[in-house]
Coordinates of C-alpha atoms in Angstrom, one line a residue:
G1 CA 29.0 -2.2 4.0
S2 CA 30.4 -4.6 1.5
T3 CA 29.9 -4.2 -2.2
I4 CA 27.4 -6.5 -3.9
A5 CA 28.8 -7.5 -7.2
P6 CA 27.2 -9.6 -9.9
P7 CA 28.5 -13.2 -10.3
A8 CA 31.6 -14.0 -12.3
A9 CA 31.9 -17.5 -13.8
G10 CA 33.2 -19.3 -16.7
G11 CA 30.9 -20.1 -19.6
N12 CA 28.0 -18.1 -21.0
V13 CA 27.4 -15.5 -18.2
P14 CA 24.8 -12.8 -18.9
T15 CA 25.8 -9.1 -18.5
W16 CA 24.4 -7.9 -15.2
L17 CA 23.6 -4.2 -15.0
E18 CA 23.1 -2.4 -11.6
I19 CA 19.9 -0.5 -11.4
D20 CA 20.2 1.0 -7.9
N21 CA 21.6 0.3 -4.4
N22 CA 20.9 1.7 -1.0
S23 CA 24.6 2.0 0.1
A24 CA 23.7 0.9 3.6
N25 CA 26.1 -0.5 6.1
T26 CA 23.6 -3.1 7.3
E27 CA 20.6 -4.5 5.4
K28 CA 22.3 -3.4 2.1
C29 CA 20.2 -3.8 -1.0
A30 CA 21.2 -3.8 -4.7
L31 CA 19.0 -4.2 -7.8
Y32 CA 20.5 -5.8 -10.9
Y33 CA 19.0 -7.1 -14.1
C34 CA 20.1 -8.9 -17.2
I35 CA 18.6 -9.8 -20.5
A36 CA 19.0 -13.4 -21.5
S37 CA 20.9 -13.8 -24.8
S38 CA 20.8 -17.6 -24.7
S39 CA 19.0 -20.5 -23.0
S40 CA 22.3 -21.8 -21.6
H41 CA 23.6 -19.2 -19.2
T42 CA 26.1 -20.1 -16.5
T43 CA 24.8 -18.8 -13.2
G44 CA 27.9 -18.1 -11.2
T45 CA 28.0 -17.2 -7.5
W46 CA 26.8 -14.0 -5.8
N47 CA 29.2 -13.1 -3.0
G48 CA 28.6 -10.9 0.0
I49 CA 24.9 -11.5 0.3
N50 CA 22.6 -13.1 2.9
G51 CA 19.6 -13.5 0.6
M52 CA 18.3 -13.0 -2.9
V53 CA 15.0 -12.4 -4.6
A54 CA 15.0 -13.2 -8.3
A55 CA 12.2 -12.8 -10.9
V56 CA 12.3 -14.1 -14.4
L57 CA 10.0 -12.4 -16.9
S58 CA 9.6 -12.9 -20.6
G59 CA 8.2 -10.7 -23.3
Q60 CA 9.4 -7.5 -21.7
S61 CA 11.2 -4.6 -23.4
V62 CA 14.7 -5.3 -24.5
S63 CA 15.7 -1.7 -25.2
T64 CA 14.4 0.0 -22.0
P65 CA 13.3 -2.8 -19.6
I66 CA 13.4 -0.7 -16.4
G67 CA 11.0 2.0 -15.5
G68 CA 10.4 3.4 -12.1
V69 CA 12.6 2.2 -9.2
A70 CA 12.7 3.0 -5.5
L71 CA 14.5 1.4 -2.5
G72 CA 13.5 1.7 1.1
R73 CA 14.7 0.8 4.6
Q74 CA 12.6 0.7 7.7
S75 CA 14.2 0.8 11.1
Q76 CA 12.8 -1.1 14.2
S77 CA 9.4 -1.8 12.8
N78 CA 7.4 -5.0 12.0
I79 CA 5.6 -3.1 9.1
V80 CA 7.7 -3.0 6.0
T81 CA 6.8 -0.7 3.1
A82 CA 8.0 -1.0 -0.4
P83 CA 8.0 2.6 -1.7
A84 CA 5.8 4.1 -4.4
I85 CA 7.5 4.7 -7.8
T86 CA 6.9 7.0 -10.7
L87 CA 5.9 4.9 -13.6
A88 CA 7.4 5.3 -17.0
Q89 CA 4.4 3.6 -18.6
T90 CA 0.8 4.2 -17.3
D91 CA -1.0 2.1 -19.9
G92 CA -1.2 -1.0 -17.6
S93 CA 1.4 -3.0 -19.7
S94 CA 4.3 -2.9 -17.2
T95 CA 4.9 -5.4 -14.4
I96 CA 5.4 -3.8 -11.0
L97 CA 7.3 -5.9 -8.4
H98 CA 7.8 -5.1 -4.7
F99 CA 10.3 -7.0 -2.6
F100 CA 11.0 -7.2 1.1
S101 CA 13.9 -8.6 3.0
R102 CA 15.2 -9.1 6.5
R103 CA 18.1 -11.4 7.6
T104 CA 16.0 -13.1 10.4
N105 CA 12.2 -13.3 10.8
T106 CA 9.6 -16.0 11.4
G107 CA 7.0 -15.1 8.8
W108 CA 5.2 -12.6 6.5
G109 CA 1.7 -11.5 6.8
P110 CA -0.5 -11.0 3.7
V111 CA 0.0 -8.1 1.3
R112 CA -2.8 -5.6 1.1
A113 CA -5.6 -5.7 -1.4
G114 CA -4.6 -5.0 -4.9
Y115 CA -1.3 -7.0 -4.7
T116 CA -0.4 -10.6 -5.1
M117 CA 2.2 -12.4 -2.9
L118 CA 4.5 -14.3 -5.3
L119 CA 7.2 -15.5 -2.9
P120 CA 6.9 -15.6 0.8
V121 CA 10.1 -17.1 2.4
S122 CA 10.5 -17.6 6.1
G123 CA 13.7 -18.4 7.9
T124 CA 17.1 -16.9 7.5
P125 CA 17.3 -14.9 5.4
M126 CA 13.6 -14.0 4.9
N127 CA 12.5 -12.5 1.6
A128 CA 9.2 -11.8 0.0
L129 CA 8.1 -10.7 -3.5
A130 CA 4.7 -9.3 -4.5
S131 CA 3.3 -7.9 -7.7
K132 CA 0.7 -5.1 -8.2
D133 CA -2.5 -6.4 -9.8
V134 CA -3.4 -3.2 -11.7
T135 CA -0.3 -1.5 -13.2
S136 CA -1.7 1.7 -14.7
S137 CA -0.8 3.5 -11.4
D138 CA 1.4 2.8 -8.4
G139 CA 1.4 3.1 -4.7
S140 CA 3.5 1.8 -1.9
C141 CA 3.0 -1.8 -0.8
T142 CA 2.9 -2.7 2.9
I143 CA 3.5 -6.0 4.5
T144 CA 3.7 -7.1 8.2
R145 CA 6.5 -9.4 9.3
T146 CA 6.6 -11.4 12.4
G147 CA 9.5 -12.3 14.7
G148 CA 10.6 -8.9 15.9
S149 CA 11.0 -5.4 14.8
W150 CA 14.5 -5.0 13.2
T151 CA 15.7 -3.0 10.2
S152 CA 14.3 -4.3 6.9
T153 CA 15.0 -3.5 3.3
S154 CA 12.4 -3.1 0.6
G155 CA 12.1 -1.9 -3.0
S156 CA 9.8 -1.4 -5.9
I157 CA 10.6 -1.8 -9.6
E158 CA 8.7 -1.3 -12.9
I159 CA 9.5 -3.8 -15.6
R160 CA 8.4 -2.2 -18.9
A161 CA 6.6 -4.2 -21.6
H162 CA 7.6 -1.9 -24.4

């Protein structure tokens, strides 16, 4: 598989830090984050990707923004599960995000009770982003996708509030 590297551009580019990657040959997934240091960042171009899910949060921890993280891959299934994570904070103040991706699909079904769908995108590529409603504990988040049963990528990440 090809390496997924953060963008390089001229101007005020934030420092992107890799959190995790699944090192897969197909349906590769990498998680990056940055902390904005200005309101005028240059975005740049991400190379070697078919799709992207981005979330912008404010008011989160600057010193230790990332808590629990887990990546998953499901082969030949129309059920995609973002794995459970071990939370760094269990006081309910973190944001827990679950993402799902497949290069080609026709649609996403609803997420299960206790989760909110934030970004369902159909087409090519097809990505979805969901959040957990109560963040004092975590579990896996399952979603059904339509349009065939191919390998999919998923992940879960805790964004810490303090």
